[in-house]
């Protein structure tokens, strides 16, 4: 007969073993305990049946009370055995559930690792694609810049070869506004549009400086674009040419001053008087430095500035410029007359 203390010690030993063993060992031990409890349960039931038969066969006496006490103890033991068995079954079911959860967790971990690897691979692919895209965009920008430069050079060569004449009907509306800013009718404009003049008169008129054919061509081209209202083409064309001239000849060169005059013309036609005045002042400083204070090109620039100040209502600033331009023109006219007389001699 197993009493209560024996069962308690057995259960305690099971708990003690559970704290030291692994999950599989605990399951094996639990199964062994369940088998032992089942055997113990069968023995106690057999004892209980024998006691009940003895109580039924014997009359009530002192020995009967002892048998009843034993029967009560056995019933308590059976209840505890049933409780132990139910707890063991719960442990087995819980262990099976935990095992399935652990398997699912391992499966999910494997999926997470795989997704992390795929994510890293996609990140690498994205970074590589972005780098390739950036390289291609840079190449596109470079090619577009080269294309614009080639188009500019092609247009310059085209007009260098053909020297087209402007249609008087197309430019009649802009003639007055163009002539009073760049250049004067009898000076710089005639130098641009009539390159084949008397050599002695041209040398005297220009002080030894001859406007290059390329700039005369560019001047005609810009006037054509401006007359058509295509300032988005004329302005970049002037700026590109100005940049090329500054790189090749330096900022303080007469050709740069001529190019500044052309760009001022375009700005003036767009009513950008302040920008045009800044360009003309820069051109005036360059021409005074490189060609001299009494050069006819200086007079033309002074005249253009005076006209521009007049359009802005600054007549006090315009008056001294006109006077100085007139003085230079008188000197130039006298010099040209002397040169012409010398040729006749």
mmCIF file of C-alpha atoms in Angstrom, residues 39-289:
data_model
loop_
_atom_site.group_PDB
_atom_site.id
_atom_site.type_symbol
_atom_site.label_atom_id
_atom_site.label_comp_id
_atom_site.label_asym_id
_atom_site.label_seq_id
_atom_site.Cartn_x
_atom_site.Cartn_y
_atom_site.Cartn_z
ATOM 1 C CA UNK A 39 -0.184 0.791 -11.419
ATOM 2 C CA UNK A 40 -0.611 2.449 -8.022
ATOM 3 C CA UNK A 41 -4.146 3.362 -8.921
ATOM 4 C CA UNK A 42 -4.944 -0.256 -9.807
ATOM 5 C CA UNK A 43 -3.459 -1.567 -6.537
ATOM 6 C CA UNK A 44 -5.394 0.948 -4.444
ATOM 7 C CA UNK A 45 -8.624 0.094 -6.212
ATOM 8 C CA UNK A 46 -8.021 -3.586 -5.519
ATOM 9 C CA UNK A 47 -7.379 -2.832 -1.842
ATOM 10 C CA UNK A 48 -10.497 -0.670 -1.686
ATOM 11 C CA UNK A 49 -12.623 -3.457 -3.173
ATOM 12 C CA UNK A 50 -11.230 -5.999 -0.664
ATOM 13 C CA UNK A 51 -11.956 -3.628 2.236
ATOM 14 C CA UNK A 52 -15.503 -3.072 1.027
ATOM 15 C CA UNK A 53 -16.086 -6.847 0.785
ATOM 16 C CA UNK A 54 -14.685 -7.287 4.299
ATOM 17 C CA UNK A 55 -16.942 -4.533 5.640
ATOM 18 C CA UNK A 56 -19.981 -6.131 4.014
ATOM 19 C CA UNK A 57 -19.204 -9.593 5.366
ATOM 20 C CA UNK A 58 -18.295 -8.560 8.932
ATOM 21 C CA UNK A 59 -20.785 -7.128 11.427
ATOM 22 C CA UNK A 60 -20.173 -3.688 12.870
ATOM 23 C CA UNK A 61 -17.384 -3.864 15.465
ATOM 24 C CA UNK A 62 -14.128 -2.208 16.413
ATOM 25 C CA UNK A 63 -12.368 -3.885 13.534
ATOM 26 C CA UNK A 64 -15.050 -2.471 11.225
ATOM 27 C CA UNK A 65 -14.178 1.069 12.220
ATOM 28 C CA UNK A 66 -10.515 0.411 11.392
ATOM 29 C CA UNK A 67 -11.506 -0.946 7.990
ATOM 30 C CA UNK A 68 -13.598 2.128 7.326
ATOM 31 C CA UNK A 69 -10.672 4.399 8.246
ATOM 32 C CA UNK A 70 -8.400 2.487 5.859
ATOM 33 C CA UNK A 71 -11.053 2.717 3.171
ATOM 34 C CA UNK A 72 -11.196 6.528 3.577
ATOM 35 C CA UNK A 73 -7.410 6.815 3.342
ATOM 36 C CA UNK A 74 -7.383 4.706 0.184
ATOM 37 C CA UNK A 75 -10.101 6.906 -1.379
ATOM 38 C CA UNK A 76 -8.028 10.040 -0.626
ATOM 39 C CA UNK A 77 -5.000 8.352 -2.141
ATOM 40 C CA UNK A 78 -6.999 7.465 -5.268
ATOM 41 C CA UNK A 79 -8.156 11.079 -5.597
ATOM 42 C CA UNK A 80 -4.574 12.316 -5.397
ATOM 43 C CA UNK A 81 -3.473 9.695 -7.918
ATOM 44 C CA UNK A 82 -6.241 10.839 -10.289
ATOM 45 C CA UNK A 83 -5.099 14.436 -9.805
ATOM 46 C CA UNK A 84 -1.505 13.460 -10.554
ATOM 47 C CA UNK A 85 -2.558 11.584 -13.664
ATOM 48 C CA UNK A 86 -4.623 14.525 -14.929
ATOM 49 C CA UNK A 87 -1.725 16.903 -14.286
ATOM 50 C CA UNK A 88 0.628 14.551 -16.114
ATOM 51 C CA UNK A 89 -1.764 14.441 -19.071
ATOM 52 C CA UNK A 90 -1.918 18.249 -19.067
ATOM 53 C CA UNK A 91 1.888 18.345 -19.035
ATOM 54 C CA UNK A 92 2.036 15.950 -21.978
ATOM 55 C CA UNK A 93 -0.501 17.997 -23.952
ATOM 56 C CA UNK A 94 1.305 21.244 -23.061
ATOM 57 C CA UNK A 95 4.621 19.732 -24.097
ATOM 58 C CA UNK A 96 3.176 18.689 -27.452
ATOM 59 C CA UNK A 97 1.743 22.191 -27.952
ATOM 60 C CA UNK A 98 5.042 23.828 -27.013
ATOM 61 C CA UNK A 99 6.820 21.505 -29.412
ATOM 62 C CA UNK A 100 4.545 22.569 -32.263
ATOM 63 C CA UNK A 101 5.040 26.228 -31.322
ATOM 64 C CA UNK A 102 8.809 25.771 -31.267
ATOM 65 C CA UNK A 103 8.702 24.137 -34.693
ATOM 66 C CA UNK A 104 6.591 27.014 -36.015
ATOM 67 C CA UNK A 105 8.995 29.515 -34.457
ATOM 68 C CA UNK A 106 11.971 27.871 -36.115
ATOM 69 C CA UNK A 107 10.112 27.898 -39.411
ATOM 70 C CA UNK A 108 9.335 31.599 -39.041
ATOM 71 C CA UNK A 109 12.949 32.336 -38.125
ATOM 72 C CA UNK A 110 14.094 30.566 -41.252
ATOM 73 C CA UNK A 111 11.646 32.659 -43.293
ATOM 74 C CA UNK A 112 12.890 35.847 -41.591
ATOM 75 C CA UNK A 113 16.492 34.971 -42.425
ATOM 76 C CA UNK A 114 15.546 34.294 -46.018
ATOM 77 C CA UNK A 115 13.597 37.565 -46.244
ATOM 78 C CA UNK A 116 16.531 39.470 -44.731
ATOM 79 C CA UNK A 117 18.845 37.990 -47.327
ATOM 80 C CA UNK A 118 16.408 38.878 -50.116
ATOM 81 C CA UNK A 119 16.004 42.390 -48.697
ATOM 82 C CA UNK A 120 19.767 42.902 -48.603
ATOM 83 C CA UNK A 121 20.051 41.632 -52.154
ATOM 84 C CA UNK A 122 17.308 44.014 -53.278
ATOM 85 C CA UNK A 123 19.042 46.908 -51.490
ATOM 86 C CA UNK A 124 22.276 46.106 -53.286
ATOM 87 C CA UNK A 125 20.449 45.895 -56.612
ATOM 88 C CA UNK A 126 18.690 49.221 -55.921
ATOM 89 C CA UNK A 127 21.961 50.948 -55.020
ATOM 90 C CA UNK A 128 23.578 49.598 -58.172
ATOM 91 C CA UNK A 129 20.616 50.703 -60.300
ATOM 92 C CA UNK A 130 20.666 54.181 -58.736
ATOM 93 C CA UNK A 131 24.381 54.500 -59.421
ATOM 94 C CA UNK A 132 23.880 53.453 -63.037
ATOM 95 C CA UNK A 133 20.994 55.915 -63.370
ATOM 96 C CA UNK A 134 23.123 58.727 -61.945
ATOM 97 C CA UNK A 135 25.929 57.900 -64.362
ATOM 98 C CA UNK A 136 23.520 57.869 -67.308
ATOM 99 C CA UNK A 137 21.974 61.187 -66.243
ATOM 100 C CA UNK A 138 25.435 62.710 -66.037
ATOM 101 C CA UNK A 139 26.205 61.383 -69.499
ATOM 102 C CA UNK A 140 22.930 62.828 -70.808
ATOM 103 C CA UNK A 141 23.744 66.251 -69.337
ATOM 104 C CA UNK A 142 27.222 66.137 -70.860
ATOM 105 C CA UNK A 143 25.873 65.107 -74.257
ATOM 106 C CA UNK A 144 23.190 67.809 -74.177
ATOM 107 C CA UNK A 145 25.826 70.424 -73.364
ATOM 108 C CA UNK A 146 28.025 69.165 -76.191
ATOM 109 C CA UNK A 147 25.025 69.165 -78.520
ATOM 110 C CA UNK A 148 24.174 72.776 -77.672
ATOM 111 C CA UNK A 149 27.776 73.801 -78.203
ATOM 112 C CA UNK A 150 27.925 71.996 -81.552
ATOM 113 C CA UNK A 151 24.656 73.595 -82.647
ATOM 114 C CA UNK A 152 26.041 76.989 -81.707
ATOM 115 C CA UNK A 153 29.262 76.392 -83.633
ATOM 116 C CA UNK A 154 27.285 75.056 -86.601
ATOM 117 C CA UNK A 155 25.094 78.159 -86.720
ATOM 118 C CA UNK A 156 28.177 80.372 -86.525
ATOM 119 C CA UNK A 157 29.856 78.523 -89.408
ATOM 120 C CA UNK A 158 26.660 78.675 -91.440
ATOM 121 C CA UNK A 159 26.376 82.427 -91.147
ATOM 122 C CA UNK A 160 30.126 82.864 -91.606
ATOM 123 C CA UNK A 161 29.796 81.179 -95.007
ATOM 124 C CA UNK A 162 26.548 82.719 -96.205
ATOM 125 C CA UNK A 163 26.466 86.225 -94.595
ATOM 126 C CA UNK A 164 22.647 86.490 -95.110
ATOM 127 C CA UNK A 165 21.010 89.870 -95.387
ATOM 128 C CA UNK A 166 18.157 90.749 -93.047
ATOM 129 C CA UNK A 167 14.754 91.227 -94.573
ATOM 130 C CA UNK A 168 13.874 94.920 -94.348
ATOM 131 C CA UNK A 169 10.224 94.092 -93.880
ATOM 132 C CA UNK A 170 10.907 91.826 -90.891
ATOM 133 C CA UNK A 171 13.286 94.236 -89.173
ATOM 134 C CA UNK A 172 11.597 97.587 -89.863
ATOM 135 C CA UNK A 173 9.747 97.514 -86.535
ATOM 136 C CA UNK A 174 12.977 96.937 -84.604
ATOM 137 C CA UNK A 175 15.387 99.094 -86.648
ATOM 138 C CA UNK A 176 14.925 102.272 -84.634
ATOM 139 C CA UNK A 177 15.307 100.524 -81.252
ATOM 140 C CA UNK A 178 18.385 98.583 -82.407
ATOM 141 C CA UNK A 179 20.206 101.473 -84.052
ATOM 142 C CA UNK A 180 19.965 103.885 -81.126
ATOM 143 C CA UNK A 181 21.552 101.344 -78.759
ATOM 144 C CA UNK A 182 23.957 99.276 -80.882
ATOM 145 C CA UNK A 183 25.723 100.731 -82.699
ATOM 146 C CA UNK A 184 25.316 104.259 -84.172
ATOM 147 C CA UNK A 185 24.156 104.619 -87.761
ATOM 148 C CA UNK A 186 27.360 106.153 -89.041
ATOM 149 C CA UNK A 187 29.878 104.306 -86.861
ATOM 150 C CA UNK A 188 29.692 100.876 -85.272
ATOM 151 C CA UNK A 189 26.610 99.660 -87.162
ATOM 152 C CA UNK A 190 28.254 100.465 -90.470
ATOM 153 C CA UNK A 191 31.371 98.635 -89.307
ATOM 154 C CA UNK A 192 29.290 95.535 -88.640
ATOM 155 C CA UNK A 193 27.204 95.491 -91.825
ATOM 156 C CA UNK A 194 29.753 96.907 -94.317
ATOM 157 C CA UNK A 195 33.107 95.206 -93.836
ATOM 158 C CA UNK A 196 34.444 96.101 -97.329
ATOM 159 C CA UNK A 197 35.246 99.783 -97.000
ATOM 160 C CA UNK A 198 38.138 101.977 -98.027
ATOM 161 C CA UNK A 199 41.200 100.755 -96.147
ATOM 162 C CA UNK A 200 42.467 104.223 -95.277
ATOM 163 C CA UNK A 201 39.065 105.466 -94.121
ATOM 164 C CA UNK A 202 38.404 102.301 -92.130
ATOM 165 C CA UNK A 203 41.761 102.473 -90.412
ATOM 166 C CA UNK A 204 41.219 106.100 -89.515
ATOM 167 C CA UNK A 205 37.641 105.548 -88.411
ATOM 168 C CA UNK A 206 38.466 102.559 -86.197
ATOM 169 C CA UNK A 207 41.881 103.607 -84.922
ATOM 170 C CA UNK A 208 43.588 100.501 -86.233
ATOM 171 C CA UNK A 209 41.030 98.094 -84.732
ATOM 172 C CA UNK A 210 38.962 96.018 -87.160
ATOM 173 C CA UNK A 211 35.882 94.109 -85.960
ATOM 174 C CA UNK A 212 36.343 90.385 -86.800
ATOM 175 C CA UNK A 213 34.117 88.821 -89.433
ATOM 176 C CA UNK A 214 32.943 86.265 -86.884
ATOM 177 C CA UNK A 215 31.526 89.014 -84.646
ATOM 178 C CA UNK A 216 29.858 90.729 -87.629
ATOM 179 C CA UNK A 217 28.218 87.415 -88.470
ATOM 180 C CA UNK A 218 27.164 86.869 -84.871
ATOM 181 C CA UNK A 219 25.770 90.415 -84.755
ATOM 182 C CA UNK A 220 23.582 89.750 -87.809
ATOM 183 C CA UNK A 221 22.465 86.437 -86.361
ATOM 184 C CA UNK A 222 21.477 87.999 -83.033
ATOM 185 C CA UNK A 223 19.559 90.774 -84.789
ATOM 186 C CA UNK A 224 17.666 88.151 -86.762
ATOM 187 C CA UNK A 225 16.729 86.226 -83.606
ATOM 188 C CA UNK A 226 15.788 89.436 -81.769
ATOM 189 C CA UNK A 227 13.592 90.614 -84.655
ATOM 190 C CA UNK A 228 11.745 87.293 -84.426
ATOM 191 C CA UNK A 229 11.331 87.669 -80.662
ATOM 192 C CA UNK A 230 13.453 84.567 -80.010
ATOM 193 C CA UNK A 231 15.353 86.013 -77.070
ATOM 194 C CA UNK A 232 15.659 82.593 -75.464
ATOM 195 C CA UNK A 233 18.013 81.754 -78.349
ATOM 196 C CA UNK A 234 19.733 85.111 -78.747
ATOM 197 C CA UNK A 235 20.754 85.535 -75.087
ATOM 198 C CA UNK A 236 22.471 82.108 -74.645
ATOM 199 C CA UNK A 237 24.133 82.610 -78.032
ATOM 200 C CA UNK A 238 25.650 85.906 -76.877
ATOM 201 C CA UNK A 239 26.683 84.540 -73.491
ATOM 202 C CA UNK A 240 28.378 81.503 -75.022
ATOM 203 C CA UNK A 241 30.277 83.664 -77.486
ATOM 204 C CA UNK A 242 31.258 86.080 -74.698
ATOM 205 C CA UNK A 243 32.534 83.210 -72.573
ATOM 206 C CA UNK A 244 34.587 81.827 -75.472
ATOM 207 C CA UNK A 245 36.100 85.250 -76.153
ATOM 208 C CA UNK A 246 37.050 85.777 -72.507
ATOM 209 C CA UNK A 247 38.718 82.355 -72.400
ATOM 210 C CA UNK A 248 40.674 82.903 -75.606
ATOM 211 C CA UNK A 249 41.519 86.631 -75.416
ATOM 212 C CA UNK A 250 40.912 87.699 -71.833
ATOM 213 C CA UNK A 251 38.268 90.045 -70.444
ATOM 214 C CA UNK A 252 40.002 93.287 -71.428
ATOM 215 C CA UNK A 253 39.945 92.796 -75.192
ATOM 216 C CA UNK A 254 38.137 94.918 -77.824
ATOM 217 C CA UNK A 255 36.263 91.868 -79.122
ATOM 218 C CA UNK A 256 34.862 91.295 -75.632
ATOM 219 C CA UNK A 257 33.636 94.908 -75.570
ATOM 220 C CA UNK A 258 31.941 94.393 -78.935
ATOM 221 C CA UNK A 259 30.260 91.241 -77.638
ATOM 222 C CA UNK A 260 29.085 93.114 -74.535
ATOM 223 C CA UNK A 261 27.481 95.700 -76.858
ATOM 224 C CA UNK A 262 25.629 92.956 -78.718
ATOM 225 C CA UNK A 263 24.317 91.438 -75.490
ATOM 226 C CA UNK A 264 23.292 94.902 -74.244
ATOM 227 C CA UNK A 265 21.257 95.308 -77.436
ATOM 228 C CA UNK A 266 19.289 92.151 -76.676
ATOM 229 C CA UNK A 267 18.718 93.147 -73.049
ATOM 230 C CA UNK A 268 17.567 96.627 -74.095
ATOM 231 C CA UNK A 269 14.981 95.151 -76.465
ATOM 232 C CA UNK A 270 13.684 93.112 -73.513
ATOM 233 C CA UNK A 271 13.355 96.342 -71.462
ATOM 234 C CA UNK A 272 16.136 95.196 -69.143
ATOM 235 C CA UNK A 273 17.705 98.650 -69.016
ATOM 236 C CA UNK A 274 19.688 98.156 -65.831
ATOM 237 C CA UNK A 275 21.437 95.022 -67.119
ATOM 238 C CA UNK A 276 22.079 96.710 -70.471
ATOM 239 C CA UNK A 277 23.618 99.758 -68.742
ATOM 240 C CA UNK A 278 25.959 97.552 -66.704
ATOM 241 C CA UNK A 279 27.149 95.797 -69.860
ATOM 242 C CA UNK A 280 27.704 99.089 -71.693
ATOM 243 C CA UNK A 281 29.679 100.543 -68.777
ATOM 244 C CA UNK A 282 31.865 97.448 -68.810
ATOM 245 C CA UNK A 283 32.331 97.740 -72.577
ATOM 246 C CA UNK A 284 33.176 101.451 -72.223
ATOM 247 C CA UNK A 285 35.876 100.721 -69.640
ATOM 248 C CA UNK A 286 37.429 98.035 -71.864
ATOM 249 C CA UNK A 287 37.433 100.245 -74.967
ATOM 250 C CA UNK A 288 38.904 103.225 -73.118
ATOM 251 C CA UNK A 289 41.658 101.005 -71.776
#
